[in-house]
Amino acid sequence: MSENRYLTFALGKGRLASKTMELFEKIGITCEEMKDKDSRRLIFVNEELKLKFFLAKGPDVPTYVEYGAADIGVVGKDTILEENRRVYEVLDLGYGKCRMCVCGPKSAEELLKHHEMIRVASKYPRIAKDYFYNKKHQTVDIIKLNGSVELAPIVQLADVIVDIVETGSTLRENGLEVLEEICPLSARMIVNQVSMQMEPERIKRLITKLKENL
Ligand code: PRP
């Protein structure tokens, strides 16, 4: 396909998008319009390079990429695992590093060890289910929450949580700790499967340049 076609990027809103634009600047991809912090605009264009960028909620990024509304997405590995969309994951961008962990009060350690039927709260029910059912072969009751998940063991909604740990300070300040580590996480680049076939050279060139600058 010709370079006249716009290549569209879906970026997870917030810190990840800023980090991504910093990296893109290093390889000459800029978007001045995006730098206005007060702007409420969601879509930005670089006419010269025939690029479009839009900002979406993190969990929606793999959806836009699977359906081809965006050719390329940048999102956390946690979201990729949880959304389980048909996209190619092509590059670990190295930033946004953190860990997916089972956390709780120290007393919950025994419950995990003895494979008790426990309650697990998480914003990531698919990841929690895969870990407990497929890896640990432990039957658990999974409760989906939408944030501030650390509350759940404190108010006895759940025995443990499956959540992201970055610095560990949210856990510490709430008397919780990491009990088991599920997997490391970081920002990843994902690509629509058809776009990859239609424009392999353009996309591969981009990946190579990014790799050189990580
Ligand atoms: C994330 C995560 C933890 C916290 C971990 O929450 O769910 O709560 O950050 O970071 P830390 O280890 O550096 O303390 P986020 O701020 O995204 O908000 P949420 O609780 O609404 O998901």
Tab-separated table of C-alpha atoms and ligand atoms in Angstrom:
chain	number	residue	atom	x	y	z
A	1	MET	CA	0.000	0.000	0.000
A	2	SER	CA	1.276	3.502	-0.695
A	3	GLU	CA	2.761	5.786	1.916
A	4	ASN	CA	-0.071	8.183	1.158
A	5	ARG	CA	-2.343	6.233	3.375
A	6	TYR	CA	-2.464	7.478	6.947
A	7	LEU	CA	-0.944	5.186	9.508
A	8	THR	CA	-3.092	5.460	12.616
A	9	PHE	CA	-1.871	5.013	16.181
A	10	ALA	CA	-4.079	4.407	19.224
A	11	LEU	CA	-2.346	5.403	22.430
A	12	GLY	CA	-3.476	4.667	25.974
A	13	LYS	CA	-4.368	8.048	27.509
A	14	GLY	CA	-2.117	9.567	30.161
A	15	ARG	CA	1.463	8.878	31.157
A	16	LEU	CA	1.911	6.086	28.636
A	17	ALA	CA	0.930	8.384	25.743
A	18	SER	CA	3.392	11.074	26.880
A	19	LYS	CA	6.203	8.523	27.194
A	20	THR	CA	5.339	7.146	23.753
A	21	MET	CA	5.416	10.575	22.106
A	22	GLU	CA	8.809	11.236	23.764
A	23	LEU	CA	10.133	8.047	22.185
A	24	PHE	CA	8.567	8.847	18.797
A	25	GLU	CA	10.212	12.286	18.836
A	26	LYS	CA	13.584	10.579	18.994
A	27	ILE	CA	12.906	8.968	15.615
A	28	GLY	CA	11.548	12.146	14.073
A	29	ILE	CA	7.861	11.473	14.583
A	30	THR	CA	6.388	14.551	16.164
A	31	CYS	CA	2.912	15.844	16.704
A	32	GLU	CA	2.939	19.432	17.932
A	33	GLU	CA	-0.850	19.459	18.317
A	34	MET	CA	-0.605	16.801	21.018
A	35	LYS	CA	1.617	18.885	23.282
A	36	ASP	CA	-1.128	21.266	24.414
A	37	LYS	CA	-1.882	19.881	27.876
A	38	ASP	CA	-5.159	21.838	28.166
A	39	SER	CA	-6.565	20.468	24.930
A	40	ARG	CA	-9.507	18.073	25.125
A	41	ARG	CA	-8.986	16.877	21.571
A	42	LEU	CA	-8.727	13.145	21.106
A	43	ILE	CA	-7.322	12.898	17.592
A	44	PHE	CA	-4.218	14.514	16.127
A	45	VAL	CA	-2.721	14.526	12.637
A	46	ASN	CA	0.768	14.927	11.230
A	47	GLU	CA	-0.017	15.755	7.599
A	48	GLU	CA	3.582	15.694	6.469
A	49	LEU	CA	4.290	12.170	7.694
A	50	LYS	CA	0.748	10.962	7.016
A	51	LEU	CA	0.234	9.871	10.590
A	52	LYS	CA	-2.768	10.059	12.885
A	53	PHE	CA	-2.736	9.608	16.629
A	54	PHE	CA	-5.685	9.125	18.887
A	55	LEU	CA	-6.004	8.827	22.614
A	56	ALA	CA	-8.211	6.098	24.026
A	57	LYS	CA	-8.809	4.472	27.381
A	58	GLY	CA	-6.128	1.810	27.828
A	59	PRO	CA	-8.467	-1.228	27.729
A	60	ASP	CA	-9.986	0.055	24.460
A	61	VAL	CA	-6.652	0.283	22.611
A	62	PRO	CA	-6.500	-3.451	21.656
A	63	THR	CA	-10.125	-3.208	20.474
A	64	TYR	CA	-9.349	-0.326	18.084
A	65	VAL	CA	-6.338	-2.243	16.793
A	66	GLU	CA	-8.143	-5.578	16.345
A	67	TYR	CA	-10.889	-3.942	14.266
A	68	GLY	CA	-8.397	-1.906	12.227
A	69	ALA	CA	-9.615	1.510	13.421
A	70	ALA	CA	-5.955	1.903	14.395
A	71	ASP	CA	-3.060	0.179	12.645
A	72	ILE	CA	-0.822	0.346	15.680
A	73	GLY	CA	-1.437	0.624	19.411
A	74	VAL	CA	0.674	1.248	22.474
A	75	VAL	CA	-0.621	-0.201	25.695
A	76	GLY	CA	0.447	-2.053	28.844
A	77	LYS	CA	1.040	-5.801	28.743
A	78	ASP	CA	-1.596	-6.112	31.517
A	79	THR	CA	-4.237	-4.742	29.144
A	80	ILE	CA	-3.079	-6.973	26.282
A	81	LEU	CA	-3.408	-10.059	28.481
A	82	GLU	CA	-6.740	-9.025	29.916
A	83	GLU	CA	-8.380	-7.989	26.634
A	84	ASN	CA	-7.008	-10.992	24.712
A	85	ARG	CA	-7.629	-9.450	21.280
A	86	ARG	CA	-6.423	-10.771	17.932
A	87	VAL	CA	-3.472	-8.434	17.397
A	88	TYR	CA	0.256	-8.902	16.914
A	89	GLU	CA	2.422	-7.852	19.827
A	90	VAL	CA	5.576	-6.671	18.103
A	91	LEU	CA	7.730	-4.711	20.539
A	92	ASP	CA	8.465	-4.354	24.236
A	93	LEU	CA	8.981	-0.615	24.674
A	94	GLY	CA	10.618	-1.085	28.043
A	95	TYR	CA	8.873	1.728	29.928
A	96	GLY	CA	5.892	1.475	32.252
A	97	LYS	CA	7.656	-1.417	33.976
A	98	CYS	CA	5.770	-3.054	36.829
A	99	ARG	CA	4.585	-6.511	37.947
A	100	MET	CA	1.273	-8.335	38.076
A	101	CYS	CA	1.070	-9.908	41.525
A	102	VAL	CA	-1.139	-11.701	43.980
A	103	CYS	CA	-1.186	-9.457	47.043
A	104	GLY	CA	-2.825	-9.512	50.431
A	105	PRO	CA	-2.165	-9.509	54.138
A	106	LYS	CA	0.655	-11.818	55.267
A	107	SER	CA	-1.948	-14.075	56.853
A	108	ALA	CA	-3.293	-14.985	53.391
A	109	GLU	CA	-0.048	-16.781	52.556
A	110	GLU	CA	-1.338	-19.967	54.184
A	111	LEU	CA	-4.574	-19.866	52.160
A	112	LEU	CA	-2.555	-19.741	48.959
A	113	LYS	CA	-0.212	-22.504	50.055
A	114	HIS	CA	-3.000	-24.919	50.908
A	115	HIS	CA	-5.053	-24.223	47.788
A	116	GLU	CA	-8.053	-23.141	49.814
A	117	MET	CA	-11.195	-21.877	48.101
A	118	ILE	CA	-10.514	-18.158	48.410
A	119	ARG	CA	-11.968	-14.914	47.094
A	120	VAL	CA	-9.789	-12.940	44.698
A	121	ALA	CA	-10.635	-9.333	43.782
A	122	SER	CA	-9.161	-7.813	40.646
A	123	LYS	CA	-9.504	-5.326	37.832
A	124	TYR	CA	-8.058	-8.182	35.757
A	125	PRO	CA	-10.433	-11.159	36.091
A	126	ARG	CA	-9.066	-12.941	33.012
A	127	ILE	CA	-5.471	-12.741	34.244
A	128	ALA	CA	-6.556	-13.822	37.745
A	129	LYS	CA	-8.560	-16.733	36.350
A	130	ASP	CA	-5.769	-17.897	34.067
A	131	TYR	CA	-3.275	-17.786	36.931
A	132	PHE	CA	-5.358	-19.590	39.531
A	133	TYR	CA	-7.137	-22.078	37.267
A	134	ASN	CA	-4.529	-22.894	34.635
A	135	LYS	CA	-1.225	-22.325	36.397
A	136	LYS	CA	-1.982	-23.089	40.042
A	137	HIS	CA	-4.933	-25.433	39.528
A	138	GLN	CA	-6.698	-23.738	42.416
A	139	THR	CA	-10.429	-23.081	42.339
A	140	VAL	CA	-11.164	-19.539	43.473
A	141	ASP	CA	-14.022	-17.072	43.433
A	142	ILE	CA	-13.063	-14.057	41.321
A	143	ILE	CA	-14.655	-10.685	42.012
A	144	LYS	CA	-14.246	-7.972	39.382
A	145	LEU	CA	-13.522	-4.470	40.670
A	146	ASN	CA	-12.756	-1.264	38.781
A	147	GLY	CA	-9.994	0.287	40.869
A	148	SER	CA	-8.632	0.892	44.365
A	149	VAL	CA	-8.524	-2.877	44.563
A	150	GLU	CA	-6.296	-2.750	47.666
A	151	LEU	CA	-9.445	-1.936	49.606
A	152	ALA	CA	-10.902	-5.401	49.054
A	153	PRO	CA	-8.815	-7.400	51.578
A	154	ILE	CA	-8.994	-4.544	54.089
A	155	VAL	CA	-12.790	-4.525	54.174
A	156	GLN	CA	-12.937	-8.320	53.829
A	157	LEU	CA	-14.497	-8.392	50.400
A	158	ALA	CA	-11.707	-10.734	49.297
A	159	ASP	CA	-8.796	-12.709	50.761
A	160	VAL	CA	-6.290	-11.545	48.164
A	161	ILE	CA	-6.096	-9.301	45.101
A	162	VAL	CA	-4.471	-9.650	41.703
A	163	ASP	CA	-3.117	-6.242	40.816
A	164	ILE	CA	-0.279	-4.185	39.406
A	165	VAL	CA	2.613	-3.381	41.719
A	166	GLU	CA	4.959	-0.646	40.649
A	167	THR	CA	6.769	0.924	43.622
A	168	GLY	CA	4.859	-1.130	46.201
A	169	SER	CA	3.862	1.946	48.170
A	170	THR	CA	0.091	1.458	47.780
A	171	LEU	CA	0.503	-2.008	49.285
A	172	ARG	CA	2.775	-0.834	52.122
A	173	GLU	CA	0.513	2.039	53.064
A	174	ASN	CA	-2.404	-0.349	53.327
A	175	GLY	CA	-0.694	-3.124	55.274
A	176	LEU	CA	-0.553	-5.528	52.315
A	177	GLU	CA	2.306	-7.302	50.571
A	178	VAL	CA	3.224	-9.208	47.443
A	179	LEU	CA	2.474	-12.889	48.045
A	180	GLU	CA	3.118	-14.309	44.565
A	181	GLU	CA	4.388	-12.822	41.335
A	182	ILE	CA	2.411	-13.578	38.179
A	183	CYS	CA	4.392	-11.806	35.439
A	184	PRO	CA	6.440	-8.732	34.594
A	185	LEU	CA	4.668	-5.935	32.686
A	186	SER	CA	5.680	-3.009	30.476
A	187	ALA	CA	4.386	-0.965	27.559
A	188	ARG	CA	4.081	-2.903	24.293
A	189	MET	CA	3.430	-2.041	20.682
A	190	ILE	CA	0.633	-3.973	19.008
A	191	VAL	CA	-0.272	-4.110	15.325
A	192	ASN	CA	-3.446	-4.918	13.420
A	193	GLN	CA	-3.027	-8.243	11.629
A	194	VAL	CA	-4.209	-6.970	8.236
A	195	SER	CA	-2.121	-3.767	8.441
A	196	MET	CA	0.935	-5.919	9.067
A	197	GLN	CA	0.278	-7.819	5.845
A	198	MET	CA	-0.612	-4.749	3.800
A	199	GLU	CA	2.238	-2.528	4.911
A	200	PRO	CA	4.986	-4.763	6.255
A	201	GLU	CA	7.853	-2.531	5.098
A	202	ARG	CA	6.506	0.687	6.588
A	203	ILE	CA	5.676	-0.972	9.904
A	204	LYS	CA	8.929	-2.944	10.103
A	205	ARG	CA	10.909	0.232	9.392
A	206	LEU	CA	9.148	1.905	12.290
A	207	ILE	CA	9.829	-1.031	14.629
A	208	THR	CA	13.531	-1.116	13.665
A	209	LYS	CA	13.933	2.622	14.289
A	210	LEU	CA	12.181	2.382	17.629
A	211	LYS	CA	14.344	-0.571	18.693
A	212	GLU	CA	17.480	1.437	17.956
A	213	ASN	CA	16.252	4.154	20.283
A	214	LEU	CA	15.038	2.177	23.258
B	1	PRP	C1	-2.272	1.077	40.187
B	1	PRP	C2	-2.424	-0.318	40.775
B	1	PRP	C3	-2.050	-0.125	42.207
B	1	PRP	C4	-0.989	0.977	42.132
B	1	PRP	C5	0.367	0.364	42.227
B	1	PRP	O1	-3.426	1.769	40.473
B	1	PRP	O2	-3.730	-0.814	40.589
B	1	PRP	O3	-3.148	0.292	42.955
B	1	PRP	O4	-1.150	1.621	40.874
B	1	PRP	O5	1.382	1.321	42.235
B	1	PRP	P1	2.473	1.356	43.393
B	1	PRP	O6	3.013	-0.029	43.573
B	1	PRP	O7	3.534	2.291	42.833
B	1	PRP	O8	1.850	1.902	44.632
B	1	PRP	P2	-3.874	3.089	39.712
B	1	PRP	O9	-3.115	4.262	40.259
B	1	PRP	O10	-3.751	2.885	38.250
B	1	PRP	O11	-5.400	3.269	40.138
B	1	PRP	P3	-6.564	2.232	40.388
B	1	PRP	O12	-6.397	1.733	41.775
B	1	PRP	O13	-7.798	3.036	40.235
B	1	PRP	O14	-6.443	1.134	39.387
